[in-house]
Amino acid sequence: MFEIQKLIWHTYCFTIGVDMFYDASKALHTNKQTAFSAGVHTGVEVYYMPFSFLMHIGVYTFHAHAEHQFFNRVALRYHARQSYCIQLGLKAHATTADFLEIGIGYTFPNIRNSNNEAKK
């Protein structure tokens, strides 16, 4: 996932981003190319340092199985020292959970400094 954030208020961000997914369960039953999908998302992130809660809604731009056009995500991020974060999320299609996500993130230093100044 690649994401750009715009700080709206000192604890609230608007986000847009690009996602790539690999579903290993589909790779077992079909060829491996159909296990890949990609999409774009928009959402919000609310900070309560060192944690943040995010909600995204997205649309698939490449999806081998056309049963779903949209996806949504809720996640909890822990912002560790310096520029790193750890994320635990749930990707879903409407009210049906698709899979759990675990991720590690990095914020570039010049962006991190401007966000930290705005949060003070």
CSV table of C-alpha atoms in Angstrom, one decimal:
chain,number,residue,atom,x,y,z
A,1,MET,CA,0.0,0.0,0.0
A,2,PHE,CA,1.2,3.5,-0.9
A,3,GLU,CA,-0.6,6.4,0.8
A,4,ILE,CA,-0.6,10.1,0.8
A,5,GLN,CA,-2.1,12.0,3.8
A,6,LYS,CA,-3.4,15.5,4.2
A,7,LEU,CA,-3.7,16.8,7.8
A,8,ILE,CA,-7.1,18.4,8.1
A,9,TRP,CA,-7.1,19.0,11.9
A,10,HIS,CA,-4.4,18.2,14.5
A,11,THR,CA,-5.8,14.6,15.0
A,12,TYR,CA,-7.5,14.0,11.7
A,13,CYS,CA,-6.1,13.2,8.2
A,14,PHE,CA,-7.7,12.6,4.8
A,15,THR,CA,-5.9,9.8,2.8
A,16,ILE,CA,-5.7,8.6,-0.7
A,17,GLY,CA,-3.7,5.6,-1.8
A,18,VAL,CA,-2.9,2.7,-4.0
A,19,ASP,CA,-3.2,-1.0,-2.9
A,20,MET,CA,-2.0,-4.3,-4.2
A,21,PHE,CA,-3.4,-7.6,-2.9
A,22,TYR,CA,-2.3,-11.2,-3.2
A,23,ASP,CA,-4.8,-13.8,-2.2
A,24,ALA,CA,-3.0,-17.1,-1.7
A,25,SER,CA,-6.2,-19.1,-1.4
A,26,LYS,CA,-7.2,-18.2,-5.0
A,27,ALA,CA,-3.7,-19.2,-6.1
A,28,LEU,CA,-4.3,-22.7,-4.9
A,29,HIS,CA,-7.5,-23.2,-6.9
A,30,THR,CA,-6.7,-21.2,-10.1
A,31,ASN,CA,-3.5,-20.0,-11.8
A,32,LYS,CA,-1.4,-17.6,-9.8
A,33,GLN,CA,-2.1,-14.5,-11.9
A,34,THR,CA,-5.8,-14.5,-10.8
A,35,ALA,CA,-4.6,-14.2,-7.2
A,36,PHE,CA,-3.4,-10.6,-7.7
A,37,SER,CA,-5.6,-7.5,-7.6
A,38,ALA,CA,-5.0,-3.8,-7.3
A,39,GLY,CA,-7.1,-0.8,-6.4
A,40,VAL,CA,-7.2,2.8,-5.2
A,41,HIS,CA,-8.7,4.0,-1.9
A,42,THR,CA,-9.7,7.1,0.0
A,43,GLY,CA,-10.4,7.4,3.7
A,44,VAL,CA,-9.7,9.1,7.0
A,45,GLU,CA,-7.2,8.5,9.8
A,46,VAL,CA,-7.8,9.6,13.4
A,47,TYR,CA,-4.7,10.0,15.7
A,48,TYR,CA,-4.6,9.3,19.4
A,49,MET,CA,-0.8,9.0,19.7
A,50,PRO,CA,0.9,6.6,19.6
A,51,PHE,CA,-2.1,4.9,17.9
A,52,SER,CA,-4.3,5.8,15.0
A,53,PHE,CA,-7.5,4.4,13.6
A,54,LEU,CA,-8.2,4.4,9.9
A,55,MET,CA,-11.1,3.7,7.6
A,56,HIS,CA,-10.8,3.3,3.9
A,57,ILE,CA,-13.2,2.7,1.0
A,58,GLY,CA,-11.7,1.6,-2.3
A,59,VAL,CA,-12.4,0.5,-5.8
A,60,TYR,CA,-10.6,-2.3,-7.7
A,61,THR,CA,-8.7,-1.2,-10.8
A,62,PHE,CA,-7.5,-4.7,-11.6
A,63,HIS,CA,-9.4,-7.7,-10.2
A,64,ALA,CA,-9.4,-11.1,-12.0
A,65,HIS,CA,-12.7,-12.1,-10.4
A,66,ALA,CA,-15.4,-9.5,-10.9
A,67,GLU,CA,-17.7,-10.5,-8.1
A,68,HIS,CA,-16.7,-7.4,-6.1
A,69,GLN,CA,-16.0,-3.9,-7.4
A,70,PHE,CA,-15.4,-2.2,-4.0
A,71,PHE,CA,-13.5,-2.9,-0.8
A,72,ASN,CA,-13.3,-1.3,2.6
A,73,ARG,CA,-10.7,-1.5,5.3
A,74,VAL,CA,-10.6,-0.7,9.0
A,75,ALA,CA,-7.3,-0.8,10.8
A,76,LEU,CA,-5.3,0.2,13.9
A,77,ARG,CA,-1.8,1.6,13.5
A,78,TYR,CA,0.8,1.8,16.2
A,79,HIS,CA,3.3,4.6,15.5
A,80,ALA,CA,6.7,3.3,16.8
A,81,ARG,CA,9.9,5.3,17.2
A,82,GLN,CA,11.0,7.7,14.5
A,83,SER,CA,9.3,6.9,11.2
A,84,TYR,CA,8.0,3.4,11.6
A,85,CYS,CA,4.5,2.1,12.2
A,86,ILE,CA,2.8,-1.3,12.5
A,87,GLN,CA,-0.7,-1.9,11.2
A,88,LEU,CA,-3.3,-4.5,11.9
A,89,GLY,CA,-6.3,-4.3,9.6
A,90,LEU,CA,-9.4,-6.0,8.2
A,91,LYS,CA,-10.2,-5.8,4.5
A,92,ALA,CA,-13.8,-6.5,3.6
A,93,HIS,CA,-16.4,-6.4,0.9
A,94,ALA,CA,-19.4,-4.6,2.3
A,95,THR,CA,-20.2,-6.6,5.4
A,96,THR,CA,-18.2,-9.7,4.5
A,97,ALA,CA,-14.7,-9.9,5.8
A,98,ASP,CA,-12.1,-10.9,3.2
A,99,PHE,CA,-8.9,-11.2,5.2
A,100,LEU,CA,-6.7,-9.8,8.0
A,101,GLU,CA,-3.8,-7.6,7.1
A,102,ILE,CA,-0.6,-7.1,9.0
A,103,GLY,CA,1.8,-4.4,7.8
A,104,ILE,CA,4.8,-2.3,8.5
A,105,GLY,CA,5.0,1.3,7.3
A,106,TYR,CA,7.6,4.1,7.0
A,107,THR,CA,7.0,7.8,6.9
A,108,PHE,CA,9.6,9.9,5.1
A,109,PRO,CA,11.4,12.3,7.5
A,110,ASN,CA,10.4,15.7,6.0
A,111,ILE,CA,6.7,14.6,5.9
A,112,ARG,CA,6.9,13.3,9.5
A,113,ASN,CA,8.3,16.5,10.8
A,114,SER,CA,5.6,18.6,9.2
A,115,ASN,CA,2.9,16.3,10.6
A,116,ASN,CA,4.4,16.3,14.1
A,117,GLU,CA,4.5,20.1,14.1
A,118,ALA,CA,0.9,20.3,13.2
A,119,LYS,CA,-0.1,17.8,15.9
A,120,LYS,CA,1.5,19.9,18.7
